[in-house]
Each structure stands twice: as structure tokens, then as C-alpha cells.
Short mmCIF file of C-alpha atoms and ligand atoms in Angstrom, two decimals:
data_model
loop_
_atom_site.label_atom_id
_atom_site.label_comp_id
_atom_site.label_asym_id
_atom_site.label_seq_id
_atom_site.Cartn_x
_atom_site.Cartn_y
_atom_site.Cartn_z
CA UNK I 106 -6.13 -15.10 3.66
CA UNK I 107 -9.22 -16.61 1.59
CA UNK I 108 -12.58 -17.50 2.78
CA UNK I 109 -14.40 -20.21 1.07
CA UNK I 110 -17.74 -21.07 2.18
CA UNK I 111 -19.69 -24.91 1.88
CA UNK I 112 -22.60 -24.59 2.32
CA UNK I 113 -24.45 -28.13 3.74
CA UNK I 114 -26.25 -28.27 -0.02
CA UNK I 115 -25.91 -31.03 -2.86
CA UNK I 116 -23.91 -34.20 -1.17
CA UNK I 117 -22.08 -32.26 1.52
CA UNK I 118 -19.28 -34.09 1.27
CA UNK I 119 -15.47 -32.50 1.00
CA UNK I 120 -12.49 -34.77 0.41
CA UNK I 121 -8.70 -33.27 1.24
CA UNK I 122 -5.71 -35.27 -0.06
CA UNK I 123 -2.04 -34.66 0.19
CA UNK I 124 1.31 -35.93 -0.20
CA UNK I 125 0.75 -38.11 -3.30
CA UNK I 126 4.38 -37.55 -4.59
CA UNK I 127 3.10 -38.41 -8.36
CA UNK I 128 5.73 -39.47 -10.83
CA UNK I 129 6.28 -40.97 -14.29
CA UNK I 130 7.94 -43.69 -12.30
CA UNK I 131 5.21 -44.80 -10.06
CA UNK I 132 2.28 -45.45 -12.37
CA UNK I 133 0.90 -47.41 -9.25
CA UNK I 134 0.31 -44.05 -7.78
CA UNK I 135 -0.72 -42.37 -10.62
CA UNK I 136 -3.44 -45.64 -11.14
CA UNK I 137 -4.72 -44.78 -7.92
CA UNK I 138 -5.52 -41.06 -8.09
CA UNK I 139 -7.30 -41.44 -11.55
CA UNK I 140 -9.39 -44.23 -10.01
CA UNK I 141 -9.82 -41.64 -7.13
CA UNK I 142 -10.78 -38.48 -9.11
CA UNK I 143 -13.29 -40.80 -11.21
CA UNK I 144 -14.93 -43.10 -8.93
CA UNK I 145 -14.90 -40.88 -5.46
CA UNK I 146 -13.91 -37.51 -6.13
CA UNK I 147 -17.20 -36.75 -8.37
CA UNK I 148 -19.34 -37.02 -5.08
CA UNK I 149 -18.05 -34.29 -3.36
CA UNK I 150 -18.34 -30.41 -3.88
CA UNK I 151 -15.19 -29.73 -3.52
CA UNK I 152 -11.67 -31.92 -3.28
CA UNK I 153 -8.70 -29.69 -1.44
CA UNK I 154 -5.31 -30.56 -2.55
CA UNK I 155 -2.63 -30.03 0.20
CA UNK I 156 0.58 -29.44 -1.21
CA UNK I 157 2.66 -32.46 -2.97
CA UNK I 158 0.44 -33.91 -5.63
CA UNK I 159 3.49 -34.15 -7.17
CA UNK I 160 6.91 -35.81 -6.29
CA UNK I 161 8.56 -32.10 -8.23
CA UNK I 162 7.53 -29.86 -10.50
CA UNK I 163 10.16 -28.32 -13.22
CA UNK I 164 7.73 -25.92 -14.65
CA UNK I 165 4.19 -25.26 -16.79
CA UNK I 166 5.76 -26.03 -19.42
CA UNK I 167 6.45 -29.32 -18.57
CA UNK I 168 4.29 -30.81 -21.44
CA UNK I 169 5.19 -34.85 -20.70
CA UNK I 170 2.63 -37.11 -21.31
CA UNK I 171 2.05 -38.00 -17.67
CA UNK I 172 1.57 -34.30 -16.68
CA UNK I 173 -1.12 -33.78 -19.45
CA UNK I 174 -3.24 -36.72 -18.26
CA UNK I 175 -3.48 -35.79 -14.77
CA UNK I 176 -4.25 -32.71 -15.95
CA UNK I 177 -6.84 -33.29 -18.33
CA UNK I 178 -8.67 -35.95 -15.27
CA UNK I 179 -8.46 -33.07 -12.67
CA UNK I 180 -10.47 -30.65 -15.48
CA UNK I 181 -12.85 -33.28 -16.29
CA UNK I 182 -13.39 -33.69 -12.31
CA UNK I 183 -14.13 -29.78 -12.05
CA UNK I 184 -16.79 -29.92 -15.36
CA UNK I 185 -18.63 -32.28 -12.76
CA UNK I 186 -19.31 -29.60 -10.00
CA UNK I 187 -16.77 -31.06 -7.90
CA UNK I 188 -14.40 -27.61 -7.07
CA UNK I 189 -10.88 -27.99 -6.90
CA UNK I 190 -8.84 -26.28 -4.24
CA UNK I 191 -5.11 -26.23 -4.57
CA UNK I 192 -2.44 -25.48 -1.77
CA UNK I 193 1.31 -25.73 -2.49
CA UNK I 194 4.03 -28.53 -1.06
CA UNK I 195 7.56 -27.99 -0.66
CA UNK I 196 7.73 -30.23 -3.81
CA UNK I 197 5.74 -28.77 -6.44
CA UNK I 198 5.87 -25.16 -4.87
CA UNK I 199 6.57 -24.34 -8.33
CA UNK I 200 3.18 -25.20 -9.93
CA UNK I 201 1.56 -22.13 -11.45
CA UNK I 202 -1.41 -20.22 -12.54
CA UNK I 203 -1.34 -21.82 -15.75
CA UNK I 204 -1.61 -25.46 -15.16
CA UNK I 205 -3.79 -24.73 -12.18
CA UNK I 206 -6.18 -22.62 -15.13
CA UNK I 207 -5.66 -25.36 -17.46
CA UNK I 208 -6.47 -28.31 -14.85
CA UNK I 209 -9.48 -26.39 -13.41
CA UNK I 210 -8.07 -25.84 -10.06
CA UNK I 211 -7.94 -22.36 -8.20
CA UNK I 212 -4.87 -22.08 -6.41
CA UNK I 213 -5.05 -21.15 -2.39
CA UNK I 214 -2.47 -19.52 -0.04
CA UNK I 215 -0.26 -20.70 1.92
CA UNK I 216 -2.06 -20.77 5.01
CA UNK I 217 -6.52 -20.25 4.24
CA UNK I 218 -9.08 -20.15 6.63
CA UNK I 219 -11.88 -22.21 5.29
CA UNK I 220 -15.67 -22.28 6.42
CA UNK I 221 -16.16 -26.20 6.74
CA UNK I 222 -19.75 -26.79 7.42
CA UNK I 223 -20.16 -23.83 9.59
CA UNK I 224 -16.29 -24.37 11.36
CA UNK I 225 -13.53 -22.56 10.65
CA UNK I 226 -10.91 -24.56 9.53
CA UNK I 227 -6.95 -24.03 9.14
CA UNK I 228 -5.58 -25.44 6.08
CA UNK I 229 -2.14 -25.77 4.65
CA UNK I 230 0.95 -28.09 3.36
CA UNK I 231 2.38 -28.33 6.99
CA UNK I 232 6.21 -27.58 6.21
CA UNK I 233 6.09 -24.56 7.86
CA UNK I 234 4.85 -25.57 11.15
CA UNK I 235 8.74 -28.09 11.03
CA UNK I 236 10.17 -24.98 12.02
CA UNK I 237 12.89 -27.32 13.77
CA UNK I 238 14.01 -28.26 10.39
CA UNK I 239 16.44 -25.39 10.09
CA UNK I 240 18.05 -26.23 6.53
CA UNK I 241 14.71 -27.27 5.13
CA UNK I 242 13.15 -23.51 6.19
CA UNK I 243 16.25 -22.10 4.63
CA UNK I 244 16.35 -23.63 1.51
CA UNK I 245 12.02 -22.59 1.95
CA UNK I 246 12.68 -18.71 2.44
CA UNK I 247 15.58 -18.80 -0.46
CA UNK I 248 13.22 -20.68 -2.73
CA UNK I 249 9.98 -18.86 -2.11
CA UNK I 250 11.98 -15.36 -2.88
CA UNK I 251 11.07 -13.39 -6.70
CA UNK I 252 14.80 -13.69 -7.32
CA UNK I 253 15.40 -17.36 -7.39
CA UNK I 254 11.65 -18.21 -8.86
CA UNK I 255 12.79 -15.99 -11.83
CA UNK I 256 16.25 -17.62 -12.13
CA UNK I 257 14.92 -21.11 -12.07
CA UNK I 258 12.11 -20.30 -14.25
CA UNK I 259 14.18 -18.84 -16.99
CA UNK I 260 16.53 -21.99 -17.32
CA UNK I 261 15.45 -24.81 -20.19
CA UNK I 262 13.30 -27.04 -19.10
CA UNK I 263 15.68 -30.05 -19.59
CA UNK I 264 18.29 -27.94 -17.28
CA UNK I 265 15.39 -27.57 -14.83
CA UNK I 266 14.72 -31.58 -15.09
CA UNK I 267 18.05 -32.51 -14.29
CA UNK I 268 18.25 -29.84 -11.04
CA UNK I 269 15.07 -31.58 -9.70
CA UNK I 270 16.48 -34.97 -10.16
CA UNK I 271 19.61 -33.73 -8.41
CA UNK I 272 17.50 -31.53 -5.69
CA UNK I 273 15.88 -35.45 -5.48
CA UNK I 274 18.62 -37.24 -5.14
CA UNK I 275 20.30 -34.79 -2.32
CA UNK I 276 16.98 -34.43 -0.26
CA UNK I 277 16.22 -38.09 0.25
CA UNK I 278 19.56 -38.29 1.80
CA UNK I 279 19.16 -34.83 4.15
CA UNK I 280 15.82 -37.12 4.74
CA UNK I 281 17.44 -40.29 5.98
CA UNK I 282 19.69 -38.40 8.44
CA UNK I 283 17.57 -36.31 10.04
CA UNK I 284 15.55 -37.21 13.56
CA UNK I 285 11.99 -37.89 13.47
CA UNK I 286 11.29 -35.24 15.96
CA UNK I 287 13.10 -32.93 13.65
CA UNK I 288 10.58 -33.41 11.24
CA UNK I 289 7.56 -33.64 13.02
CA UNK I 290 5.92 -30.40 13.28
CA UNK I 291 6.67 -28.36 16.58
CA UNK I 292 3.99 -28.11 18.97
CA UNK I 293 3.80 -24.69 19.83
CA UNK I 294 3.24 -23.47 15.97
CA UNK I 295 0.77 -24.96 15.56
CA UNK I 296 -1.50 -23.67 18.83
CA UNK I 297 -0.36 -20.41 17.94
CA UNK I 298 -1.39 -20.68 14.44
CA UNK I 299 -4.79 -21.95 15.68
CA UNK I 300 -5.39 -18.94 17.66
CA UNK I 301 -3.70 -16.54 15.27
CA UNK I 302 -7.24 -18.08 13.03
CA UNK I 303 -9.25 -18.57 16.19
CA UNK I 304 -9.88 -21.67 14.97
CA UNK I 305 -10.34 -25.35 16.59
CA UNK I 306 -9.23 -27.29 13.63
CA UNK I 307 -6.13 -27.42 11.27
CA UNK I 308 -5.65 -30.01 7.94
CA UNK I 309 -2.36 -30.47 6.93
CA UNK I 310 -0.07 -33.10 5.06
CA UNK I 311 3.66 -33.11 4.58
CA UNK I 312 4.65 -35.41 7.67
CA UNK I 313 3.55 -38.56 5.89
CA UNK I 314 2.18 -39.32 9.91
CA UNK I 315 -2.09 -39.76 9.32
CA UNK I 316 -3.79 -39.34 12.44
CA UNK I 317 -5.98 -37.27 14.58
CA UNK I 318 -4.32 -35.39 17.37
CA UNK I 319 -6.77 -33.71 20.44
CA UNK I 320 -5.13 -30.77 21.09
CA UNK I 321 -5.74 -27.38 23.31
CA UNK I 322 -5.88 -24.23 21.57
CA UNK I 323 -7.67 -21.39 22.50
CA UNK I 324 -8.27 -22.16 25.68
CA UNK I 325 -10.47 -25.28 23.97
CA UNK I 326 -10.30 -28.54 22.50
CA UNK I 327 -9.23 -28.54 19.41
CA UNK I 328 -8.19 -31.22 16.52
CA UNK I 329 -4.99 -31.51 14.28
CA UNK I 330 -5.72 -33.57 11.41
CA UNK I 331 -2.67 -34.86 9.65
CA UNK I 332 -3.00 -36.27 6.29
CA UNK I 333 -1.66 -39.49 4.72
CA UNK I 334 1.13 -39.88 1.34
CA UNK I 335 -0.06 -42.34 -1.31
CA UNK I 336 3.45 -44.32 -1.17
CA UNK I 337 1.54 -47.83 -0.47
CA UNK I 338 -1.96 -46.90 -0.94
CA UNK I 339 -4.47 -43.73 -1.45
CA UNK I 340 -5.11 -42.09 1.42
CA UNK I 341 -7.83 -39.09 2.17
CA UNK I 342 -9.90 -37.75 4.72
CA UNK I 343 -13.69 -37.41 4.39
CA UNK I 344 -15.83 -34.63 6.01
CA UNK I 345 -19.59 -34.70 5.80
CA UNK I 346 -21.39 -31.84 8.50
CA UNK I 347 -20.82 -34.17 10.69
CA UNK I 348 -17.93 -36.83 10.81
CA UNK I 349 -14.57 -36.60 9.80
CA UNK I 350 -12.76 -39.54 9.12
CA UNK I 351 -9.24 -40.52 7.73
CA UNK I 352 -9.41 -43.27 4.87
CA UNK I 353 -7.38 -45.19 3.02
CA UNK I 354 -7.79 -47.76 -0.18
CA UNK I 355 -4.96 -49.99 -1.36
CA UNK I 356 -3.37 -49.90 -4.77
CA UNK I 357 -5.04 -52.34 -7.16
MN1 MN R 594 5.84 -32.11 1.81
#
């Protein structure tokens, strides 16, 4: 558990994004966020990043071209006083200290308990709360282990490339098959993680779903905010001290 603090200074205004499944082959994507972190991104104090910025991640070492510039646009973003907040997704949950270092951002557990404009707010990826996704949550406790990190790690990186095109390839197929109530998040996790926080309001991505859900939870109202993927446009949600509101802008 972290605690971050905003206080309502400067522009009091936070941006979270999620889900933006960047890669080389979807420059309309990639477009989008650098138009993001330069023209909206620089009027915020701090941008959280949700778990799948990108679509996988082989390693730090991953020195491509595309990598690099997203990397060198997020650093420029945090020399502007705009702090970035990292979370992993199940796709890049492989993203580490050093291109977080090198790209400015400070990378967050799991599950953090923020202090948004005097609320406490839940934040996370959201694959854990799909606990009916009983393959997914496998492969999740298998890949999250020291063992397997180390094994993959210490592969080539063009060995590691080919896995995640294969790991790809096989997932959008477990994807297509599986119900949509299987992967929507189940119900009961998330109240439970709400009062675990005693908190009224979670932020989370990974169900590609975007909306605002009134919800019970502690006995109160309470709000799940689910974030949109940038497959056909960018999508992010804007907090000020007071509103909250999910956006979206279309790719030029
Ligand atoms: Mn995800």
C-alpha cells in the first residue's frame, strides 16, 4: 500500500488512462497518446497509468525505436511538473524499474490507495477483481512468481519477442471464446475490496467496458469507475475537486 496525496494546488486536475494496448503496428494509437501527453497531459499534476499502456512488453531492454519514443515523450511530460504514476496490466506486467526510471514514471502497486482531492480512492489494472476467469488468474499467479520472472527474463530478447507474439496469438483466441460475464469483473470483489480500503471509489481499466457504475459499499454509495482502451479512439477520465468525467477524442 502507497499513499499519494493531491493537494487542490496548481491546476487541480488528474488524468487516469488505461488499456492503450500500444504497438509498432498501430501507429494510430501511438499518434494519439503523443498528441495526448503533449497537448492535455501537461495540464495536470499528475497522469495515472492503469496497467496496459502497452499491447506486451518483452523486457527493458527492448531498445526498438517505438519503445524509445514513448519513452523519451513520457520523460519530457514529467520535466513539466506533470507526475507520472504507473500501475501494471496483465500485458506489460513485465515493465520494470528501469524504463519506469528512464521514462520518469514511479511505479505503484498492485492495488494503492490514493488521496484524490481529499477522497480516498482505490486504484488498480482490474484483472484481479475477473476472479471468474479461472485460466487467466492461473496463468496471473504462475507469471507473477520470482521463478518464472527470472526464467523469462534471462532468455534473448528475440526468444522473448517471439513468446509474446505466440502468448498474442493464443490469448486473443482464449479471448474470443470466453463469456462476457466471464470477463467482467465479479461483483462481490470489488465491494469487498472497497471496504478492505474503506473507500467509496475504485479506478480501474482492463474490461475495455467505460462507464460509471453506483454501487453500495460500506454500507454507502459508492462509484466504480471503469476506464476505456484506445482501440478506436483515446479515451481518459478527468478529475478536478469536483467532477469526474469519462472522455474520449477520436484518432486524427
Ligand atoms: Mn488488461
Amino acid at each position: 500500500m502507497s499513499e499519494i496525496s493531491h493537494s487542490s494546488n496548481k491546476s487541480a486536475l488528474t488524468y487516469f488512462i488505461a488499456d492503450l494496448h500500444l504497438a509498432q503496428n498501430r501507429p494510430d494509437i501511438t499518434a494519439c497518446f503523443l498528441s495526448f501527453l503533449e497537448n492535455e497531459a501537461p495540464k495536470a499534476q499528475a497522469l495515472y497509468i492503469l496497467g496496459d499502456l502497452f499491447e506486451y512488453w518483452v523486457g527493458d531492454d527492448d531498445d526498438s525505436t517505438f519503445i524509445v519514443e514513448i519513452s523519451q515523450a513520457l520523460k519530457k511530460l514529467s520535466t513539466l511538473s506533470c507526475k507520472i504514476y504507473f500501475i501494471h496490466g496483465n500485458r506489460d506486467f513485465l515493465l520494470g524499474k528501469r524504463f519506469a526510471k528512464q521514462s520518469g514514471m514511479e511505479l505503484l502497486p498492485e492495488i494503492t490507495l490514493i488521496d484524490l482531492y481529499n477522497k480516498p480512492v482505490v486504484i488498480m489494472h482490474g484483472d484481479t477483481l475477473c476472479t471468474r476467469d479461472v485460466g487467466y488468474q492461473a496463468f496471473r499467479k504462475k507469471s507473477r512468481s520470482w521463478w518464472w520472472q527470472t526464467m523469462i527474463k534471462s532468455l534473448p530478447l528475440f526468444v522473448r519477442r517471439k513468446i509474446a507474439n505466440n502468448y498474442r496469438n493464443q490469448s486473443a483466441t482464449a479471448t474470443a471464446m470466453k463469456s462476457q460475464d466471464i470477463m467482467d469483473v465479479t461483483e462481490s470483489e470489488v465491494i469487498h475490496c472497497l471496504e478492505q480500503h474503506q473507500s467509496q471509489i475504485l479506478i480501474h481499466g482492463h474490461t475495455h467496458r467505460p462507464a460509471v457504475h453506483e454501487i453500495k459499499a460500506n454500507g454507502e454509495e459508492a462509484q466504480r469507475i471503469v476506464l476505456g482502451d484506445w482501440y478506436e479512439q483515446g479515451a481518459w477520465l478527468k478529475v478536478t475537486p469536483d467532477s469526474m468525467e469519462l472522455l474520449d477524442s477520436p484518432f486524427e
